[in-house]
JSON list of C-alpha atoms in Angstrom, two decimals:
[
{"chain": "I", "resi": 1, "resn": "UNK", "atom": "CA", "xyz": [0.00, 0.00, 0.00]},
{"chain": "I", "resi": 2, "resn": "UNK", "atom": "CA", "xyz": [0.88, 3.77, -0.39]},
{"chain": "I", "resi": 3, "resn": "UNK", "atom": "CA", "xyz": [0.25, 6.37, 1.81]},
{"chain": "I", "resi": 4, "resn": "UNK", "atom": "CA", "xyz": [-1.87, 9.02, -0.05]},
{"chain": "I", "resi": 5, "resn": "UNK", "atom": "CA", "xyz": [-2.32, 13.07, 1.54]},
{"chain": "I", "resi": 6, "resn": "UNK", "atom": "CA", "xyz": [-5.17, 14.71, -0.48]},
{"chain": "I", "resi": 7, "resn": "UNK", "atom": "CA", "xyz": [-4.69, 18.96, -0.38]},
{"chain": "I", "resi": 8, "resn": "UNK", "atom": "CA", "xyz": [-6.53, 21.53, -2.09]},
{"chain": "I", "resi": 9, "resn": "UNK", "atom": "CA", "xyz": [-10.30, 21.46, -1.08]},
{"chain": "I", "resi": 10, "resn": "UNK", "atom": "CA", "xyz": [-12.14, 24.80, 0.32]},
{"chain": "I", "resi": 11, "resn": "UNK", "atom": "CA", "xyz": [-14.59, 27.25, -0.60]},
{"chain": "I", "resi": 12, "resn": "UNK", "atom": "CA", "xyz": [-15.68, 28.59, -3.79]},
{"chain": "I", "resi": 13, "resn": "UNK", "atom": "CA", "xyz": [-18.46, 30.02, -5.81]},
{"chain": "I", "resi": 14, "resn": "UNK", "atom": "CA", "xyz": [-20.14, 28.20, -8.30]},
{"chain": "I", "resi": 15, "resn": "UNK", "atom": "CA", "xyz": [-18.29, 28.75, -11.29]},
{"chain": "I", "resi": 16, "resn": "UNK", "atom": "CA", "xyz": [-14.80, 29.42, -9.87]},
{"chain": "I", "resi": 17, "resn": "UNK", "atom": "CA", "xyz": [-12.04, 26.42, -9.52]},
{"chain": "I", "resi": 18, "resn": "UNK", "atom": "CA", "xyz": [-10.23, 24.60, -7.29]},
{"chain": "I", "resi": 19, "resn": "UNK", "atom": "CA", "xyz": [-6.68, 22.27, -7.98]},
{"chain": "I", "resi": 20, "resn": "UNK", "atom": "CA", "xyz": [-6.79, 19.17, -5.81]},
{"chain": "I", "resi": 21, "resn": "UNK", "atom": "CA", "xyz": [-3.60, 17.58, -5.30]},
{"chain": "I", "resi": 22, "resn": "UNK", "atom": "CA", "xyz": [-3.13, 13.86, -4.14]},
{"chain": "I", "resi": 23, "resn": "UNK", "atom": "CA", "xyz": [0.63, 13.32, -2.77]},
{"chain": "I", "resi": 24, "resn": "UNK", "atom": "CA", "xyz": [2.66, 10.17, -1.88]},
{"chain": "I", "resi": 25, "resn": "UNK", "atom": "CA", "xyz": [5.35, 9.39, -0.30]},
{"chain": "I", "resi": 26, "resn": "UNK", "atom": "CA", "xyz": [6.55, 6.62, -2.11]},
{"chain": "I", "resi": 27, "resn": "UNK", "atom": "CA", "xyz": [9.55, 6.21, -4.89]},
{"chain": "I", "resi": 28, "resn": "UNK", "atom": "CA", "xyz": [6.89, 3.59, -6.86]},
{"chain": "I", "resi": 29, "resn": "UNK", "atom": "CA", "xyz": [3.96, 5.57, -6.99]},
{"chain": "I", "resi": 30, "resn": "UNK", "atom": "CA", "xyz": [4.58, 6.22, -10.41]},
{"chain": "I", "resi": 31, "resn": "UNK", "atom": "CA", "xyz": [3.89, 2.30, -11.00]},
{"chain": "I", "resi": 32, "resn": "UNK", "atom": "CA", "xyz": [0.07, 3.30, -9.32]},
{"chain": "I", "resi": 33, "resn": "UNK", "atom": "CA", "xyz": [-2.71, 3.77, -11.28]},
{"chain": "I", "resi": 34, "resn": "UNK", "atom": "CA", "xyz": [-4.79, 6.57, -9.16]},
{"chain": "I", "resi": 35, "resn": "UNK", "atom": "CA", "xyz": [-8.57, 7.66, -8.56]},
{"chain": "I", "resi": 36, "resn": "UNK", "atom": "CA", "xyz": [-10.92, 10.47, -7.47]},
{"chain": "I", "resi": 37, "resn": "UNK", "atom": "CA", "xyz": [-13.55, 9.40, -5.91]},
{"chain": "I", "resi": 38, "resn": "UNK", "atom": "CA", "xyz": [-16.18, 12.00, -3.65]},
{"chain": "I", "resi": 39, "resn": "UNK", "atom": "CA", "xyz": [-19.13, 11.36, -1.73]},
{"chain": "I", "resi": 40, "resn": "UNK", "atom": "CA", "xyz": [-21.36, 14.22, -0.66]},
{"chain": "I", "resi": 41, "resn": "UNK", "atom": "CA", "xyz": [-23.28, 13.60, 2.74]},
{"chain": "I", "resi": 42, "resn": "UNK", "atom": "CA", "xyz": [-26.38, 11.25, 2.64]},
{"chain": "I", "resi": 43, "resn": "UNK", "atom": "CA", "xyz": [-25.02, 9.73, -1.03]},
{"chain": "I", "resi": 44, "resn": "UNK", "atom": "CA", "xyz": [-23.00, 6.76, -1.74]},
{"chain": "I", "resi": 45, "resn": "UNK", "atom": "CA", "xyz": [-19.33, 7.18, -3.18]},
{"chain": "I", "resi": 46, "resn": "UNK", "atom": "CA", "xyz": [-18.87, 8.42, -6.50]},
{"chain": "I", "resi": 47, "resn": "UNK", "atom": "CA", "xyz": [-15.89, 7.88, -8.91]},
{"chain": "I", "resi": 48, "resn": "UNK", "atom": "CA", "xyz": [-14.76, 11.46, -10.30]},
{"chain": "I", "resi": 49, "resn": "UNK", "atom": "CA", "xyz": [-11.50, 10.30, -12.64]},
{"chain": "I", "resi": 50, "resn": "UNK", "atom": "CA", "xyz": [-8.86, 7.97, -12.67]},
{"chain": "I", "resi": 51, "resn": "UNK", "atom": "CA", "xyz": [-5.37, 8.04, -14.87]},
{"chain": "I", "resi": 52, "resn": "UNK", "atom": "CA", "xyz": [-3.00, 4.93, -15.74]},
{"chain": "I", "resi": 53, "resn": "UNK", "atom": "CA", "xyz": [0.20, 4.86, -14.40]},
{"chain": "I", "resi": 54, "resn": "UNK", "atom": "CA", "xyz": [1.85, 5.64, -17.58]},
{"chain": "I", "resi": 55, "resn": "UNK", "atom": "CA", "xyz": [0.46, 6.70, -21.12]},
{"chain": "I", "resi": 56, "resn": "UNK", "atom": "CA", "xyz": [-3.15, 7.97, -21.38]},
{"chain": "I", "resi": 57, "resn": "UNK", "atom": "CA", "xyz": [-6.51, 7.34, -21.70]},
{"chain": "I", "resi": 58, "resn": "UNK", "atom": "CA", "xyz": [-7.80, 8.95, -18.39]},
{"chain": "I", "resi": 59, "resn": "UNK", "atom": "CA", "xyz": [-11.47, 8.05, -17.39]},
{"chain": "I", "resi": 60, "resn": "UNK", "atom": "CA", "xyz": [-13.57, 10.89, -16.08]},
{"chain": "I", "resi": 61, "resn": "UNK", "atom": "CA", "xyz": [-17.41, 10.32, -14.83]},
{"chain": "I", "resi": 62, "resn": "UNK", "atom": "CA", "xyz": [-20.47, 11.96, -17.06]},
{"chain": "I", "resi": 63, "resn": "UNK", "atom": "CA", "xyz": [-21.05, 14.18, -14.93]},
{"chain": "I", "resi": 64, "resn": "UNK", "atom": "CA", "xyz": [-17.77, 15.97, -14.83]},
{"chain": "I", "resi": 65, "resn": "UNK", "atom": "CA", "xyz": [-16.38, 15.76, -18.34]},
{"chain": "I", "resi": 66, "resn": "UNK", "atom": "CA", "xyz": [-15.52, 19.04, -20.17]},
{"chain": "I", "resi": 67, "resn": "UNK", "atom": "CA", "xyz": [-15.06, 20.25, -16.76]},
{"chain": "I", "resi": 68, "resn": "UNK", "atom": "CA", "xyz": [-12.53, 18.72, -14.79]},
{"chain": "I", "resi": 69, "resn": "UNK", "atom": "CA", "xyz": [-9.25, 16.91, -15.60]},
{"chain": "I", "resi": 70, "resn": "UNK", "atom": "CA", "xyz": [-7.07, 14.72, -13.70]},
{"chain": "I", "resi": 71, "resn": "UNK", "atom": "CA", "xyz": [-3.65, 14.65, -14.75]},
{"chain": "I", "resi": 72, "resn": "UNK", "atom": "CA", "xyz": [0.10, 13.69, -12.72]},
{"chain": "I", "resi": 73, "resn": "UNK", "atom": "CA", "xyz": [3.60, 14.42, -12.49]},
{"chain": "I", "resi": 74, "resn": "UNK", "atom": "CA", "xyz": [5.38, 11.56, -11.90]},
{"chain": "I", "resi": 75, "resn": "UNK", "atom": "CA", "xyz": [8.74, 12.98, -11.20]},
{"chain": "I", "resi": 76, "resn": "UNK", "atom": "CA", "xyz": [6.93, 14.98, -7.85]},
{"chain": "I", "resi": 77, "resn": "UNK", "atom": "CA", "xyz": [5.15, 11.75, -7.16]},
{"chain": "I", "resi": 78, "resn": "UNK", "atom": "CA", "xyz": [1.71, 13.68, -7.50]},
{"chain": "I", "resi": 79, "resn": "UNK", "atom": "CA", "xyz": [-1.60, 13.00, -8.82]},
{"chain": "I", "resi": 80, "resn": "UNK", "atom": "CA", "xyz": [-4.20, 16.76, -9.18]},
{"chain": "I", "resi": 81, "resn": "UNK", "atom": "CA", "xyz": [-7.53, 17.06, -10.33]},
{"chain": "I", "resi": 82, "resn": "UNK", "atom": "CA", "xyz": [-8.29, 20.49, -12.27]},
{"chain": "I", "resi": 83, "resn": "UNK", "atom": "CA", "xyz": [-11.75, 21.40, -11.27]},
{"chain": "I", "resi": 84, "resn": "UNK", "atom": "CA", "xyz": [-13.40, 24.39, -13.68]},
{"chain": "I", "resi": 85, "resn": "UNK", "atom": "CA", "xyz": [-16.58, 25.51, -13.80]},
{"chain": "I", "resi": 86, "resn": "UNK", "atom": "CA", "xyz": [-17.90, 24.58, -10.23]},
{"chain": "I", "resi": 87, "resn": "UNK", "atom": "CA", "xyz": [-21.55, 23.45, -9.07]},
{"chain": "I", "resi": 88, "resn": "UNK", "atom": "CA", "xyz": [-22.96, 23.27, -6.00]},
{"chain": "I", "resi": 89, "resn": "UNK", "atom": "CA", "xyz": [-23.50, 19.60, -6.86]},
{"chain": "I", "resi": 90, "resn": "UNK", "atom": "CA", "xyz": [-19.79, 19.24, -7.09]},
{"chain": "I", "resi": 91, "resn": "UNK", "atom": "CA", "xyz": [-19.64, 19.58, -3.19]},
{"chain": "I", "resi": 92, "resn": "UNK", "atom": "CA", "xyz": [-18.69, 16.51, -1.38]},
{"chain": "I", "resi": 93, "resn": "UNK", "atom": "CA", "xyz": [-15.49, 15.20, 0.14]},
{"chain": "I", "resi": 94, "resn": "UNK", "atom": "CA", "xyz": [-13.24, 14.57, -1.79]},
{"chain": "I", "resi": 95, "resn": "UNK", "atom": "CA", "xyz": [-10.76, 11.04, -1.65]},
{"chain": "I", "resi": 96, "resn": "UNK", "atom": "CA", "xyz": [-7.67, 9.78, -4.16]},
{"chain": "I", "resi": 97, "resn": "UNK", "atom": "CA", "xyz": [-6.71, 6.43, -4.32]},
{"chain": "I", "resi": 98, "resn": "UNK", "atom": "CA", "xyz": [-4.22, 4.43, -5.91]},
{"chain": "I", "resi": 99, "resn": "UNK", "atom": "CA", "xyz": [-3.75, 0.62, -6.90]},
{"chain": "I", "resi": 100, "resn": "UNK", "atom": "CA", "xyz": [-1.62, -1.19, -9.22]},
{"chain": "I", "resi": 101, "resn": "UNK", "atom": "CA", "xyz": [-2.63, -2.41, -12.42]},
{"chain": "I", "resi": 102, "resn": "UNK", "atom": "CA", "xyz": [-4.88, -0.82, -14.95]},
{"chain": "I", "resi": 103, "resn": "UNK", "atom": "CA", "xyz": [-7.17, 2.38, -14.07]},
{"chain": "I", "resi": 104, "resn": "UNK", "atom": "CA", "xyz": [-10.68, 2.03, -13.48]},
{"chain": "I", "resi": 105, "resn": "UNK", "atom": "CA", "xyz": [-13.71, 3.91, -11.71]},
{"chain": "I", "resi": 106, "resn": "UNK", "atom": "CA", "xyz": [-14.18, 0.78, -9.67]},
{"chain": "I", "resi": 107, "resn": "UNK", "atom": "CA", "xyz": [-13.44, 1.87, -6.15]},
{"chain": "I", "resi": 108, "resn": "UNK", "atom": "CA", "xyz": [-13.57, -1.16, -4.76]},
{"chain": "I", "resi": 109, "resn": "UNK", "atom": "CA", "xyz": [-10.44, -2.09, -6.55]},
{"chain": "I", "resi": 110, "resn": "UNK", "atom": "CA", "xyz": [-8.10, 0.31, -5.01]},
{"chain": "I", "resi": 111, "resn": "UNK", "atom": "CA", "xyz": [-5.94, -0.82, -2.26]},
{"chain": "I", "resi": 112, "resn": "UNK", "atom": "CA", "xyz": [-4.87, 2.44, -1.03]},
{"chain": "I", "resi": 113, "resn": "UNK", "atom": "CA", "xyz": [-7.10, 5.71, 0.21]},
{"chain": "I", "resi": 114, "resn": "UNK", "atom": "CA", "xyz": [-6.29, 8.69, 1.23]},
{"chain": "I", "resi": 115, "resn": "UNK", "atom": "CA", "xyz": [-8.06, 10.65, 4.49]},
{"chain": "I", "resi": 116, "resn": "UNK", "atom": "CA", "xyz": [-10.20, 13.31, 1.98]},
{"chain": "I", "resi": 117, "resn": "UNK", "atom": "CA", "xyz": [-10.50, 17.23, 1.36]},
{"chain": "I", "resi": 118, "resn": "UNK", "atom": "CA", "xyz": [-13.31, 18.70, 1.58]},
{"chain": "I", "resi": 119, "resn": "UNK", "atom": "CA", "xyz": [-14.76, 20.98, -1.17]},
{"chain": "I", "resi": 120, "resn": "UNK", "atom": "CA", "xyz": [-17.65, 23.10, -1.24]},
{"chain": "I", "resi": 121, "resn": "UNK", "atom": "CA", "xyz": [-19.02, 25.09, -3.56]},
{"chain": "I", "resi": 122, "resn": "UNK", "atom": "CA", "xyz": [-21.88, 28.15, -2.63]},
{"chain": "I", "resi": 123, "resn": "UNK", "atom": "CA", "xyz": [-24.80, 28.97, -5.21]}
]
């Protein structure tokens, strides 16, 4: 497993943007294929985005295409989500996770989680 520290979250209008970054600590993260995933109180987890560990062919859920991106930098061992064009439905808390082998919106696949940031986003 890899330890994952989400950063970024906070308060914004609907509209405005927010950078989430998902850190790790270890040399072989690069060999991790990572996730966004957010759940919003009283609703069940939801997968944002998820990127291979190499090459591309990121996923993204319907509801956030055209508006958010997830991309990495391997070399700083980081993972962010661009997030343009905010709705209040976007607020939730918000998790990476990582997991070797192939990406996929399939939570239940990923091995590692980080503890959340929380993003919220006023009408």
């Amino acid at each position: 497993q890899v330890q994952l520290v989400e950063s970024g979250g906070g308060l914004v209008q609907a509209g405005g943007s927010l950078r989430l970054s998902c850190a790790a600590s270890e040399r072989t993260f690069s060999r991790y294929a990572v996730g966004w995933f957010r759940q919003a109180p009283g609703k069940e987890r939801e997968a944002v985005a998820a990127i291979p560990w190499i090459g591309s062919g990121t996923l993204s859920a319907d509801s956030v295409k055209g508006r958010f991106t997830i991309s990495r930098d391997n070399a700083k061992n980081t993972v962010y989500l661009q997030m343009n064009s905010l709705k209040p439905e976007d607020t939730a808390v918000y998790y990476c996770a990582a997991k070797l082998g192939i990406a996929t919106m399939d939570g239940h696949s990923f091995t590692s989680w980080g503890q959340g940031t929380q993003v919220t986003v006023s009408s």
